Coordinates of C-alpha atoms and ligand atoms in Angstrom, one line a residue:
X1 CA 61.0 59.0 -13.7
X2 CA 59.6 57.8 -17.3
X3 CA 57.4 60.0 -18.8
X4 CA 53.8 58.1 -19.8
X5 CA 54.6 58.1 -23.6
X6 CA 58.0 56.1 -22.7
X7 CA 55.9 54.0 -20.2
X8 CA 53.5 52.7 -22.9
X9 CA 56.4 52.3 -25.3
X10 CA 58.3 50.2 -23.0
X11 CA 55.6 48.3 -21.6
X12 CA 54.5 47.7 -25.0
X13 CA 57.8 46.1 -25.8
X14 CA 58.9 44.5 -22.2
X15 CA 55.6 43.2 -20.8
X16 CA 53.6 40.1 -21.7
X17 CA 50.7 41.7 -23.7
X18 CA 47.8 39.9 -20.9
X19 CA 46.1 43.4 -21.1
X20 CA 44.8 46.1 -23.0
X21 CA 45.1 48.7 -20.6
X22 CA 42.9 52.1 -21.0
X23 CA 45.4 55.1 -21.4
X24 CA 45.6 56.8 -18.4
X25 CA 48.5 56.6 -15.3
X26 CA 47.2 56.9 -12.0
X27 CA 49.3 58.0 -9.4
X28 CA 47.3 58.6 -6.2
X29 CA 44.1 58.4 -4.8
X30 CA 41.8 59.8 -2.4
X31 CA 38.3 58.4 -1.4
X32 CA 36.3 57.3 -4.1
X33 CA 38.4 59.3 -6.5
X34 CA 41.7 58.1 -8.6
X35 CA 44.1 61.2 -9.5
X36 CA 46.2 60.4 -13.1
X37 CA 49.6 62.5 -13.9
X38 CA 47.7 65.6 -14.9
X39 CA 46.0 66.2 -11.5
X40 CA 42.7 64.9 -12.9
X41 CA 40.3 63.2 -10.7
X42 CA 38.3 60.1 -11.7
X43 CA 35.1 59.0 -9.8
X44 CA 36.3 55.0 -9.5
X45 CA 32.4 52.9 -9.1
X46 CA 35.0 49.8 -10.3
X47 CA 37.5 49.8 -7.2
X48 CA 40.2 47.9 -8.4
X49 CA 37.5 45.3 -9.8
X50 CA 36.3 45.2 -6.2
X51 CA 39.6 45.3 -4.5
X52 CA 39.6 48.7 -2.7
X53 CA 36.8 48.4 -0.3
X54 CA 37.4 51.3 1.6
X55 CA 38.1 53.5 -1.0
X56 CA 42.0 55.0 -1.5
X57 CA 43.7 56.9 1.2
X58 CA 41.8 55.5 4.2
X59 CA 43.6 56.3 7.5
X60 CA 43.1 52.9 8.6
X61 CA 45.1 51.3 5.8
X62 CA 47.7 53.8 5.9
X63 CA 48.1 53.5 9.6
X64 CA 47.8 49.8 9.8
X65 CA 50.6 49.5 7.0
X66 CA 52.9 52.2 8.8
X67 CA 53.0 50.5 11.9
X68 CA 52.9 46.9 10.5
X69 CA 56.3 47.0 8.2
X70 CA 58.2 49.1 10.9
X71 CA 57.5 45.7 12.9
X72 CA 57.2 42.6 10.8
X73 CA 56.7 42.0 6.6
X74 CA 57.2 38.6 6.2
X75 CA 58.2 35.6 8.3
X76 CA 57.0 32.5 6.7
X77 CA 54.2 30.0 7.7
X78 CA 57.2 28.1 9.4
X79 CA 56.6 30.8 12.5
X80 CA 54.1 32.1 14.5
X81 CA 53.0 36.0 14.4
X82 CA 50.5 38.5 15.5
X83 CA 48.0 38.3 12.7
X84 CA 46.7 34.8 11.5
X85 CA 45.0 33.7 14.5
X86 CA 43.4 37.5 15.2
X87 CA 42.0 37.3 11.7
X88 CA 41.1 33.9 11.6
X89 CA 38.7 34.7 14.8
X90 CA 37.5 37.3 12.8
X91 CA 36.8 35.3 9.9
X92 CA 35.6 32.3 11.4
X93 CA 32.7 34.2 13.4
X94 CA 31.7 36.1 10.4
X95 CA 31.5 33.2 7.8
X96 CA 30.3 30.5 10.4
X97 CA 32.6 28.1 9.5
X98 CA 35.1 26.6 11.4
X99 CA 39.1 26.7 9.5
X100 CA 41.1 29.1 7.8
X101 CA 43.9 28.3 5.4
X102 CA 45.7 32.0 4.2
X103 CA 46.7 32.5 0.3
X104 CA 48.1 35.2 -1.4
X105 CA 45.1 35.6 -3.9
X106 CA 41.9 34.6 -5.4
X107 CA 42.8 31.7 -7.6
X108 CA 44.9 30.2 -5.2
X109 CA 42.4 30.5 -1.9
X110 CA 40.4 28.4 -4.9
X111 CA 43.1 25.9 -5.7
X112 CA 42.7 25.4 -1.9
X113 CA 39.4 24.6 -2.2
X114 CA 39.6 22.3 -4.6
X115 CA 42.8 20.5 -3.3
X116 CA 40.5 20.3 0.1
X117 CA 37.6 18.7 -1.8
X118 CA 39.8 16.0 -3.7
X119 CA 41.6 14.9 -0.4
X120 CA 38.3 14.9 2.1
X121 CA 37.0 12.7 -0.6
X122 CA 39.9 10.4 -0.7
X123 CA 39.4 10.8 3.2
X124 CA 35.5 9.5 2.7
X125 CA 36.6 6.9 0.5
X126 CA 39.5 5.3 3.0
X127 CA 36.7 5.2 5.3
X128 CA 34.6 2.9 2.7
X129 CA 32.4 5.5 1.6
X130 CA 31.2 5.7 -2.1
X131 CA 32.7 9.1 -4.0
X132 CA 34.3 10.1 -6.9
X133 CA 36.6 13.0 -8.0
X134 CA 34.4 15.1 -9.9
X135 CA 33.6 18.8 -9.9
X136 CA 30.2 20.4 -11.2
X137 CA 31.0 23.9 -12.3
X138 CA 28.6 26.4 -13.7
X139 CA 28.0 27.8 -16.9
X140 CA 29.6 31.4 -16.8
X141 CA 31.6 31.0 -13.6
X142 CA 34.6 32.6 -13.4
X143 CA 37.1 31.2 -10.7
X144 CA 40.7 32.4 -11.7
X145 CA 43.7 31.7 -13.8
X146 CA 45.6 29.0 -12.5
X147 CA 45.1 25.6 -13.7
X148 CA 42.8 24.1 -11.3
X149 CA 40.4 27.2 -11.3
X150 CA 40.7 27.7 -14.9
X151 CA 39.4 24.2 -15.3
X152 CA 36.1 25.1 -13.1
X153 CA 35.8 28.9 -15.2
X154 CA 33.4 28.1 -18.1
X155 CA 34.3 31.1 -20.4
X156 CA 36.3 28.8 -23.4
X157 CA 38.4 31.7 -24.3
X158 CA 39.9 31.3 -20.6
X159 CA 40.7 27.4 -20.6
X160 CA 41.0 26.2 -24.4
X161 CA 44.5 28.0 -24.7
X162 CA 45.8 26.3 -22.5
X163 CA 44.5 22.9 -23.0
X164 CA 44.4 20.2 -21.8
X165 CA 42.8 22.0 -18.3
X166 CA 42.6 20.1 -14.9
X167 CA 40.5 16.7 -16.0
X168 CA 37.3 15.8 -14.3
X169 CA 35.1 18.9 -14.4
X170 CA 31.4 19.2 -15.8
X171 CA 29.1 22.3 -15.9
X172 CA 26.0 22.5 -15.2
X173 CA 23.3 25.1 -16.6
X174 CA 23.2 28.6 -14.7
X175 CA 20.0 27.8 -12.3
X176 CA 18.9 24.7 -14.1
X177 CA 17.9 23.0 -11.4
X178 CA 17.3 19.7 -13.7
X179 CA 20.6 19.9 -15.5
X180 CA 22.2 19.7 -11.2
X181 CA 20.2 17.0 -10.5
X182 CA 21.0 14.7 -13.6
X183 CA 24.7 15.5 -13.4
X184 CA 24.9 14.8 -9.7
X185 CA 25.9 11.7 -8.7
X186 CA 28.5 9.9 -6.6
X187 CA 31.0 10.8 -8.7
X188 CA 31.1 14.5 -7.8
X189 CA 33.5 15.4 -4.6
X190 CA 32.0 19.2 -4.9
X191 CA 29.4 21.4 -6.3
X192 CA 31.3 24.8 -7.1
X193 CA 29.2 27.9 -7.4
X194 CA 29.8 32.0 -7.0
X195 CA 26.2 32.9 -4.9
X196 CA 26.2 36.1 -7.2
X197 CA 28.6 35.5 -10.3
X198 CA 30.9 38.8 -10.8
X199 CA 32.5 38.4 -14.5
X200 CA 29.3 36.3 -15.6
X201 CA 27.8 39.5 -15.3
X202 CA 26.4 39.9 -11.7
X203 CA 23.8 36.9 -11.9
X204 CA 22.9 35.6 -8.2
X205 CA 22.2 31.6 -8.0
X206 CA 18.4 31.4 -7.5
X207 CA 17.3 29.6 -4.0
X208 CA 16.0 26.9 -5.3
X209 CA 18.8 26.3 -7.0
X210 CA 21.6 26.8 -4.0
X211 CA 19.2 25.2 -1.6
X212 CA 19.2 21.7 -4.4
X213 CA 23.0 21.9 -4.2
X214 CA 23.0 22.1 -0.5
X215 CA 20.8 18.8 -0.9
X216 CA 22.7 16.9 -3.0
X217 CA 25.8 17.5 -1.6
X218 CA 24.8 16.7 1.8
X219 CA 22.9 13.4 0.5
X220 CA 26.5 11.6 -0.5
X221 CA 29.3 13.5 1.7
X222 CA 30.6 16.0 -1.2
X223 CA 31.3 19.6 -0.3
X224 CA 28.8 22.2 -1.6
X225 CA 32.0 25.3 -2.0
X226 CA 31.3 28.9 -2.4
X227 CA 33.4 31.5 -4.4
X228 CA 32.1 34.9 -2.3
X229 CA 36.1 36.3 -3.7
X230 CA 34.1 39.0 -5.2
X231 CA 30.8 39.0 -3.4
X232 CA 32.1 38.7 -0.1
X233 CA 33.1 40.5 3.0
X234 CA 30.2 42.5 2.9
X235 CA 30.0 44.2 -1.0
X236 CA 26.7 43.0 -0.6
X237 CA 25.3 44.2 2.9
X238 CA 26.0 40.9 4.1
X239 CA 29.5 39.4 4.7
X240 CA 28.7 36.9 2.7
X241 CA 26.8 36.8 -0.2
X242 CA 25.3 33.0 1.0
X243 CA 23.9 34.6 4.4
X244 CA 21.2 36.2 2.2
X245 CA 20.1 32.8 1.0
X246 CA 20.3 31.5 4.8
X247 CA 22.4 28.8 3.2
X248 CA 25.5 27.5 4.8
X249 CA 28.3 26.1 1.8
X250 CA 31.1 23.6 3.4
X251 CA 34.2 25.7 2.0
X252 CA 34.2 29.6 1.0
X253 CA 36.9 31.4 -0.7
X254 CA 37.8 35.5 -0.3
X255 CA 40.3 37.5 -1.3
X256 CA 39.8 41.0 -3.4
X257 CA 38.4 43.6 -0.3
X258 CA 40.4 41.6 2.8
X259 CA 43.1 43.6 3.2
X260 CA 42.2 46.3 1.4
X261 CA 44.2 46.7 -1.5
X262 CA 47.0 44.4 0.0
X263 CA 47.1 40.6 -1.6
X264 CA 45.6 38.3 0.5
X265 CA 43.5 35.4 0.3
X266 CA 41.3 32.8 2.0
X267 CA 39.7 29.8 2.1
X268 CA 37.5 28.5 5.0
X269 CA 36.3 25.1 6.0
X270 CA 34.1 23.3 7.8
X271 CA 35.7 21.1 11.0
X272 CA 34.7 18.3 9.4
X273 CA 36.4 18.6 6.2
X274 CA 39.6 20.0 7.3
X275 CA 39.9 16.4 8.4
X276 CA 41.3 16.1 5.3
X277 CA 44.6 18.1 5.8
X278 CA 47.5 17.4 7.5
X279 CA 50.6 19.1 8.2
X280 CA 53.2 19.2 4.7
X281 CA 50.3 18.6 2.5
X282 CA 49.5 22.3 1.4
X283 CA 51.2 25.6 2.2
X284 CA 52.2 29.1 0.3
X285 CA 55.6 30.9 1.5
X286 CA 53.8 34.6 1.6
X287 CA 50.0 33.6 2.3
X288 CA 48.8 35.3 5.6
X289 CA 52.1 37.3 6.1
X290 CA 51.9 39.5 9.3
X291 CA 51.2 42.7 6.7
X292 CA 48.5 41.7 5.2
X293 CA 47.1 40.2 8.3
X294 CA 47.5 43.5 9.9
X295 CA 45.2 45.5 7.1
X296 CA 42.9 42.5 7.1
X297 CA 42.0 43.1 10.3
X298 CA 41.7 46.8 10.1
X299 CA 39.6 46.6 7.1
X300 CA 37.1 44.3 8.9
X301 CA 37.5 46.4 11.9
X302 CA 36.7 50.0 9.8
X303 CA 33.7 48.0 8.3
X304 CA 32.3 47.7 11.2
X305 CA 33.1 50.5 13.2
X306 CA 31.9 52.7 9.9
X307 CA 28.5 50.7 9.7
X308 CA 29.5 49.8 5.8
X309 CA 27.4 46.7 6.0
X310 CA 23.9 48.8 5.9
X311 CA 26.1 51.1 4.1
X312 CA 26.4 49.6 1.3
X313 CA 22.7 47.9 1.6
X314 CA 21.2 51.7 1.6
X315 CA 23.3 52.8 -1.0
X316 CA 23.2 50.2 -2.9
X317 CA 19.7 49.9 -3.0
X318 CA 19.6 53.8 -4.0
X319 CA 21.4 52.9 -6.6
X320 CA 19.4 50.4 -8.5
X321 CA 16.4 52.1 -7.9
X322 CA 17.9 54.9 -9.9
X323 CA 19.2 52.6 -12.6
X324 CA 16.0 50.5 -12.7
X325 CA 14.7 54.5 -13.3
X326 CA 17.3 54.8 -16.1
X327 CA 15.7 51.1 -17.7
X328 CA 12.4 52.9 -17.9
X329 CA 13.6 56.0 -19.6
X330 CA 16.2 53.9 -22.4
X331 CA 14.9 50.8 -24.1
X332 CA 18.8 50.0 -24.7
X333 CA 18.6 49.1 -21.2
X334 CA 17.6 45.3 -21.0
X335 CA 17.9 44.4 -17.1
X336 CA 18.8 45.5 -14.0
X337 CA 20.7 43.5 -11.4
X338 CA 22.0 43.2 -7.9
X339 CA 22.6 43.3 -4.1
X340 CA 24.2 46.1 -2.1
X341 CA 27.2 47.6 -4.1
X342 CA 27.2 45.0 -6.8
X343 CA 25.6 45.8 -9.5
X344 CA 25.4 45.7 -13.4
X345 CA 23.1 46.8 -15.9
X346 CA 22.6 44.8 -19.2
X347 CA 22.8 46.6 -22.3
X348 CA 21.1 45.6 -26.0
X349 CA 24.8 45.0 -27.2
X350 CA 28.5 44.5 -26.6
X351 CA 29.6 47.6 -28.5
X352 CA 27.1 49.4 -26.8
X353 CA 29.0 48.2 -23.8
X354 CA 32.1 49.5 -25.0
X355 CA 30.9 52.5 -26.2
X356 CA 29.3 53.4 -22.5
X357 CA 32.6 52.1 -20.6
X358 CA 34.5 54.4 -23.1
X359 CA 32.3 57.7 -22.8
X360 CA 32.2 57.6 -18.9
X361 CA 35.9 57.3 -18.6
X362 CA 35.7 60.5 -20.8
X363 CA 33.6 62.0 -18.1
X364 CA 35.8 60.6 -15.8
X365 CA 34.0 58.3 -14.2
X366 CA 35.7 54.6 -14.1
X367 CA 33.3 51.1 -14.4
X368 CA 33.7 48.6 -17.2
X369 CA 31.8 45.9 -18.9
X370 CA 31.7 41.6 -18.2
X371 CA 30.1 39.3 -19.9
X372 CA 30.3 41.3 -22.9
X373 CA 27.0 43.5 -22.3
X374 CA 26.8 43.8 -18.8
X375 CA 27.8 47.1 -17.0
X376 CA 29.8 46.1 -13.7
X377 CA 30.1 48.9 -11.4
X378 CA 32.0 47.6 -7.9
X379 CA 32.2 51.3 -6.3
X380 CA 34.4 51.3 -2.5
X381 CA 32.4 50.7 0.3
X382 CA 32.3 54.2 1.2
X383 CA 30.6 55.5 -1.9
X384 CA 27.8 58.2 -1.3
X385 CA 24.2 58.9 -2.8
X386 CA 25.5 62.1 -4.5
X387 CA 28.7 60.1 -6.3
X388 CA 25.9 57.7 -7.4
X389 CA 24.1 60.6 -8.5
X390 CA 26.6 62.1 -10.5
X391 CA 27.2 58.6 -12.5
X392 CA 23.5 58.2 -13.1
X393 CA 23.5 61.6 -14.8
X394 CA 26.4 60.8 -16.9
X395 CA 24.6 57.3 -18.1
X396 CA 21.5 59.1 -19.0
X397 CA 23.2 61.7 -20.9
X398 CA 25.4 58.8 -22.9
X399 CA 22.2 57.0 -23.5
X400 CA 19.9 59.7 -24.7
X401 CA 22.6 60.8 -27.0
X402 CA 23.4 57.1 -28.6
X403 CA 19.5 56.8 -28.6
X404 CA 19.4 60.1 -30.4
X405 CA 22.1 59.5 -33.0
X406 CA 20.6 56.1 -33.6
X407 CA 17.0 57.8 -34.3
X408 CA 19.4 59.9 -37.1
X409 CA 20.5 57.0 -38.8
X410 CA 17.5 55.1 -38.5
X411 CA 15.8 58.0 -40.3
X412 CA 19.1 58.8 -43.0
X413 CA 18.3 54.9 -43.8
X414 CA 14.6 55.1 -44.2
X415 CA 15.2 58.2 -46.4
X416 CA 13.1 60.7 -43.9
Ligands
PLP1 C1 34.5 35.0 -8.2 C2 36.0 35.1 -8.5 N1 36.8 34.1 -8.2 C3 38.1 34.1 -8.4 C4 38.8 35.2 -8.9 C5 40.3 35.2 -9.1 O1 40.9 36.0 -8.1 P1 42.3 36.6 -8.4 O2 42.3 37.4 -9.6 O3 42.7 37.3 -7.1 O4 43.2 35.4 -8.6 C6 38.0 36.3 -9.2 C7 38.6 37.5 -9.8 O5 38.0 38.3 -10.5 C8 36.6 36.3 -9.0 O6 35.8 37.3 -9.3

């Protein structure tokens, strides 16, 4: 086995330098907690950016996967097994929509979604209705990296690279409910929003906003399709993030918490615009193989049988209550925001976000920051008040000190 200094030396020269990774090795985990090489345990509130909703080492999982691959890893989508119709019931009932096709990850459960909004509108069209190709995106979205969803993710760092992105896409204003209604038109096959945007920096869609895309979308036949790939399957309280609007979008997308740490993805549909898809014209070789079906199903099983749902509404709400405490106590502090366990807290400036990702992880406690000055913290499911507590006290120590050592050189400057 490498030792880590060899690791980071041939990583540095072997891999594709996509990311600058924080120096630590992890090698197992246990709850809530991440263990590195040295037997040091980290408090994880970021889960594998919302991956591991049941925390590491859940019997569940580890049961689930044991009996699984001493069955059945992979088949193809050419076969039947065990797993894709069990979950698909599963999914169906939870999300109130009608279809499932399985994916492998997040981008491509979106690629779905928007392969299934160009071709229902070429359905509508062949059926002399009037509508276009385009997509409406919003302003700090943040859908994935392959082509088509890096066309509909607004951050320009993301898509100019790569230029020229997927044609045909236009964003709209975060909650500008005038900047949707002038850009809506025929021409728009979909309206494509996250309920609560995750990298944007945890910023939910106001009502009146989702409710004037529902509209819209309805008024000419396009699909109003929501991204709930971090927000959903229950992070929230809810198992999806649009149930607390009482809103119900056409198309969702899921992946990060299905199967718990697995890769699997998914994109569901209304009846009526799976219309659009016929045998041959889609398909993934690994998507919905009998594995990951098998921990999907067990993590929506353990969710339910554990109560995480109010879980992470009690909890959660403890926990912005004590950061909303925290805002009143530091001025560096600017917002608070949230539902269940997603939360971030905006800070006066990116390198104060550094600096706080930076001095947790040296109290050994893992978030980070999006949106370069919100604080994301994604804990597992199965977090508890005193873990919360234990973070809190570790933000207001690193605030009070940065307050304090900004009060010094405020005073060194003024000559006090
Ligand atoms: C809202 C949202 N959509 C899509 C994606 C892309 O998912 P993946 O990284 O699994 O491709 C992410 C990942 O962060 C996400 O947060």
């Amino acid at each position: 086995m490498m030792d880590f200094a060899t690791i980071q030396a041939t990583e540095k020269k072997l891999l594709l330098s996509t990311y600058e990774r924080n120096p630590l090795l992890f090698e197992r985990g246990q709850g809530v907690y991440l263990i590195d090489d040295k037997g040091e345990r980290y408090l994880d509130l970021l889960s594998g950016i919302g991956v591991n909703a049941l925390g590491y080492g859940h019997t569940a999982i580890e049961e689930a996967i044991a009996r699984q691959s001493k069955l059945l890893i992979h088949t193809s989508n050419l076969y039947y097994h065990h797993g894709q119709a069990e979950l698909a019931v599963r999914l169906t009932e939870r999300a109130g929509l009608d279809r499932v096709f399985f994916a492998n990850t997040g981008t491509e459960a979106w690629e779905a979604a928007m392969k299934l909004a160009r071709a229902y509108a070429g359905l509508l069209r062949s059926e002399g209705k009037q509508i276009g190709t385009k997509f409406l995106a919003l302003e700090q979205s943040f859908h994935g990296r392959t082509f088509g969803s890096v066309s509909t993710t607004h951050k320009a760092k993301y898509r100019e690279p790569f230029g020229p992105v997927v044609p045909g896409v236009e964003f709209v204003r975060f909650n500008d409910v005038e900047d949707l209604k002038a850009k809506f038109s025929t021409e728009v096959c979909a309206i494509l929003v996250e309920p609560i945007q995750g990298e944007g920096g945890i910023r939910p869609l106001s009502q009146e906003f989702f409710a004037t895309a529902r509209e819209l979308t309805k008024s000419t036949g396009a699909l109003l399709v929501a991204d709930e790939i971090q927000a959903g399957l229950g992070r929230t309280g809810k198992w999806f993030a649009y149930q607390h609007y009482g809103i119900l979008p056409d198309v969702t997308t899921m992946a990060k918490p299905l199967a718990g740490g697995i890769p699997l993805g998914a994109m569901l549909c209304t009846e009526e615009a799976a219309r659009a898809i016929h045998a041959g014209m889609h398909g993934t070789t690994f998507g919905g193989g009998p594995l990951a079906c098998a921990v999907a199903i067990a993590v929506i099983d353990t969710i339910e049988r554990e109560g995480l749902l109010d879980h992470a509404t009690e909890v959660g709400g403890y926990f912005l209550a004590q950061l909303e405490a925290l805002k009143k106590k530091h001025d560096s502090i600017k917002t608070v925001r949230g539902k269940g366990l997603m939360v971030a807290a905006e800070v006066e400036s990116a390198e104060l976000g550094k600096h706080v990702v930076k001095a947790m992880l040296e109290r050994k406690i893992l978030i980070n920051v999006t949106s370069d000055t919100a604080l994301r913290f994604l804990p597992p499911y199965i977090v508890t008040e005193e873990q919360i507590d234990i973070a809190i006290a570790a933000l207001d120590e690193i605030f009070t000190e940065y307050a304090n050592a900004n009060a010094v050189t405020s005073a060194a400057k003024a000559g006090v």
